[in-house]
PDB file of C-alpha atoms in Angstrom:
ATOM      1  CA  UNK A   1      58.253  53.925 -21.783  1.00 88.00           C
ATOM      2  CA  UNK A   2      57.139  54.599 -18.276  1.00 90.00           C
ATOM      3  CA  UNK A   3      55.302  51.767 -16.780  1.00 95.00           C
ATOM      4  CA  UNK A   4      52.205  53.649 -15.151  1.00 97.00           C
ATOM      5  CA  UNK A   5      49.775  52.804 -12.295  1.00 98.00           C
ATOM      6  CA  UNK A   6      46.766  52.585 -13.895  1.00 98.00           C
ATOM      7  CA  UNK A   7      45.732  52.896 -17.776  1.00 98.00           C
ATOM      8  CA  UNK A   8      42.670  53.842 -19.360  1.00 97.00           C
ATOM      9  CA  UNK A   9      40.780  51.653 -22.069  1.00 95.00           C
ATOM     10  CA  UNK A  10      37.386  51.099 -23.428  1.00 95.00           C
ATOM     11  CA  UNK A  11      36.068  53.326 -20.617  1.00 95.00           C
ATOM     12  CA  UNK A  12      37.867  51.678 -17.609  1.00 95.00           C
ATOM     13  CA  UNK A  13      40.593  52.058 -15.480  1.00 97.00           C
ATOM     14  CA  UNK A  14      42.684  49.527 -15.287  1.00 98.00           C
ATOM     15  CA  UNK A  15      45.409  49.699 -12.498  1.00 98.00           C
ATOM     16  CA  UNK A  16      48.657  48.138 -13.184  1.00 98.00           C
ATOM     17  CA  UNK A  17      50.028  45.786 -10.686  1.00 98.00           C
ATOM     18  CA  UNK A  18      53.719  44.294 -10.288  1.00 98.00           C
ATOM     19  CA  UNK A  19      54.430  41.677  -8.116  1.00 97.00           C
ATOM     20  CA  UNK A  20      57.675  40.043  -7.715  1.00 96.00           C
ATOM     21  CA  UNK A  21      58.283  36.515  -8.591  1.00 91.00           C
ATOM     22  CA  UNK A  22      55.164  36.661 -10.529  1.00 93.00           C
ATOM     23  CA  UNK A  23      54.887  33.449 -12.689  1.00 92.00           C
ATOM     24  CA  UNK A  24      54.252  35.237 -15.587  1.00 95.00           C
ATOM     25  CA  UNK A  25      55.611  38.455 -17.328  1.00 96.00           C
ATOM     26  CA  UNK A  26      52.117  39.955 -17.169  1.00 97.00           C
ATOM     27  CA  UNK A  27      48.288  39.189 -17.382  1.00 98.00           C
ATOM     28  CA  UNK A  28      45.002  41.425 -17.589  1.00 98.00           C
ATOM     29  CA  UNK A  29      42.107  40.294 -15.516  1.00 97.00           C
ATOM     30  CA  UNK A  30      39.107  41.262 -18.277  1.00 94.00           C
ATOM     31  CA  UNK A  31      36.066  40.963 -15.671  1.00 94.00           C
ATOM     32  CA  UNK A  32      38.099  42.691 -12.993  1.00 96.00           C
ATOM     33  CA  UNK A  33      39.833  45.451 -14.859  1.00 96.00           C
ATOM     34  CA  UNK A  34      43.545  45.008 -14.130  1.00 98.00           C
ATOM     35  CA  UNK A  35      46.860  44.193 -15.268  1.00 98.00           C
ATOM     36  CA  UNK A  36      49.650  42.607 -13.456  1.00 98.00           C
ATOM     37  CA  UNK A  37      53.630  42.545 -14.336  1.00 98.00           C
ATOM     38  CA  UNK A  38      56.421  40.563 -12.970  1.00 97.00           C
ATOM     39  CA  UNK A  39      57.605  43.630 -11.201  1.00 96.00           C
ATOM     40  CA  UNK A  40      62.013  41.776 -11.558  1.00 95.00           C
ATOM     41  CA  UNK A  41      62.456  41.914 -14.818  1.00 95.00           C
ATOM     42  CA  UNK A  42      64.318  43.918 -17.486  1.00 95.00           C
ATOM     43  CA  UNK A  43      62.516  47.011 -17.870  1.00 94.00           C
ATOM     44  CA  UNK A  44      62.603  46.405 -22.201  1.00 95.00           C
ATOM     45  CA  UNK A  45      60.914  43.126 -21.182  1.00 96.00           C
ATOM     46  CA  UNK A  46      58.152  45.199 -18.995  1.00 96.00           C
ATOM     47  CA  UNK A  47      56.910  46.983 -21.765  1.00 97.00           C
ATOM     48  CA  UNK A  48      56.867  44.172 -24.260  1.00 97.00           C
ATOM     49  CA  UNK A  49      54.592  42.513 -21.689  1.00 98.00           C
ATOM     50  CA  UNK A  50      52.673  45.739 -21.197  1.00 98.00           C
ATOM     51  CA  UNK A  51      51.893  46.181 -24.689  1.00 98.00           C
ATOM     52  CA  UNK A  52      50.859  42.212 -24.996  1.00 98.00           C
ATOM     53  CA  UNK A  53      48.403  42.660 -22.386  1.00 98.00           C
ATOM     54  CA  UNK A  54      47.209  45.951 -24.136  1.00 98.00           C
ATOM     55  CA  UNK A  55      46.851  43.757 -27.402  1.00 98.00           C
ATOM     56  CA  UNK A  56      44.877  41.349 -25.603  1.00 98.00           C
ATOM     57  CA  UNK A  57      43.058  44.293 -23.951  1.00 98.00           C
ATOM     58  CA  UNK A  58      41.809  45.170 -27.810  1.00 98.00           C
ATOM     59  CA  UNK A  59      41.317  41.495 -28.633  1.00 98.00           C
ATOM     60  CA  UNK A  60      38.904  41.121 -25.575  1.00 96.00           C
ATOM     61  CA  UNK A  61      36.968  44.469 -25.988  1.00 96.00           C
ATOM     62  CA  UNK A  62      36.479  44.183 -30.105  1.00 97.00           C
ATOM     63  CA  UNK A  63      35.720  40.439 -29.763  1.00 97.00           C
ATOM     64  CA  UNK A  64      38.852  39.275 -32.156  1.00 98.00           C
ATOM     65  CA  UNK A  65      39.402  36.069 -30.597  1.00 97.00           C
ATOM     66  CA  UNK A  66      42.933  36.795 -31.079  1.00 98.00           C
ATOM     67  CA  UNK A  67      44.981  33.562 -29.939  1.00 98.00           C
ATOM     68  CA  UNK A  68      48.135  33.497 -27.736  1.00 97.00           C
ATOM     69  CA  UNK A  69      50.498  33.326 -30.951  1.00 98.00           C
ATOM     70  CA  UNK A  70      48.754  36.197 -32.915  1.00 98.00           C
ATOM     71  CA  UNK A  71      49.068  38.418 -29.649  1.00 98.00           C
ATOM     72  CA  UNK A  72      52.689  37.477 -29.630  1.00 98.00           C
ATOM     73  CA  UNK A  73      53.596  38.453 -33.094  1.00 98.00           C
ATOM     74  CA  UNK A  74      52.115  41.604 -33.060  1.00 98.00           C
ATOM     75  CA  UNK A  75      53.773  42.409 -29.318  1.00 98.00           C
ATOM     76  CA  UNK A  76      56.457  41.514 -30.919  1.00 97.00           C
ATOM     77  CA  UNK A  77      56.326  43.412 -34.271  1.00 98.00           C
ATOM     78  CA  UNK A  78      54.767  46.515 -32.637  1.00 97.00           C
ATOM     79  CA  UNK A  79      56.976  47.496 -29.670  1.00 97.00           C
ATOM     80  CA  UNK A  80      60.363  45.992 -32.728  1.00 97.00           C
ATOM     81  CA  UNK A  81      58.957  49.218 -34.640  1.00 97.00           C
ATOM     82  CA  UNK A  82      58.880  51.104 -30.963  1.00 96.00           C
ATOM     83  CA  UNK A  83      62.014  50.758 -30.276  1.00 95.00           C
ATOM     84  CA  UNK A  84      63.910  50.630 -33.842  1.00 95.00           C
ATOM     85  CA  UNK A  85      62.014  54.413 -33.994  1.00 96.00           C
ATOM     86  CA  UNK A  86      63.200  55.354 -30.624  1.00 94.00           C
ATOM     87  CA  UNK A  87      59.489  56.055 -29.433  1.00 93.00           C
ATOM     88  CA  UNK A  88      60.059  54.307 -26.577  1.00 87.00           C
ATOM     89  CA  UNK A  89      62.749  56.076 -23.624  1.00 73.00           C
TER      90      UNK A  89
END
């Protein structure tokens, strides 16, 4: 998948921010409207990150209260199906 610039969701643009060194693979700022990515590291592990923040993106707009470990397993599950499916480049 290419990692873009900005994404729409819920209305909003969110631009998409990576910053070396970051100390985390990626975040979403919900009251601010962006996303940021730890711009060094392995481009599968980008858009695993992408898609987490995306989950939490869902979690935050539908009020789902998802916790850290339910985001994980379906990041995890989701971009598994991706990939085995070749959906992602």
């Amino acid at each position: 998948m290419r990692i873009p610039k900005q994404i729409k969701g819920y209305g909003f643009v969110y631009p998409i921010f990576q910053k070396k060194n970051y100390k985390w693979l990626g975040t979403i700022n919900h009251k601010k409207g962006y996303i940021v990515l730890q711009k060094n590291q392995h481009h599968c592990r980008k858009e695993s990150s992408l898609l987490h923040e995306l989950i939490h993106m869902v979690s935050s707009e539908n009020d789902l209260n998802l916790k850290e470990t339910q985001v994980n397993l379906l990041e995890t599950g989701l971009y598994q199906i991706l990939k085995d499916n070749k959906l992602l480049k």
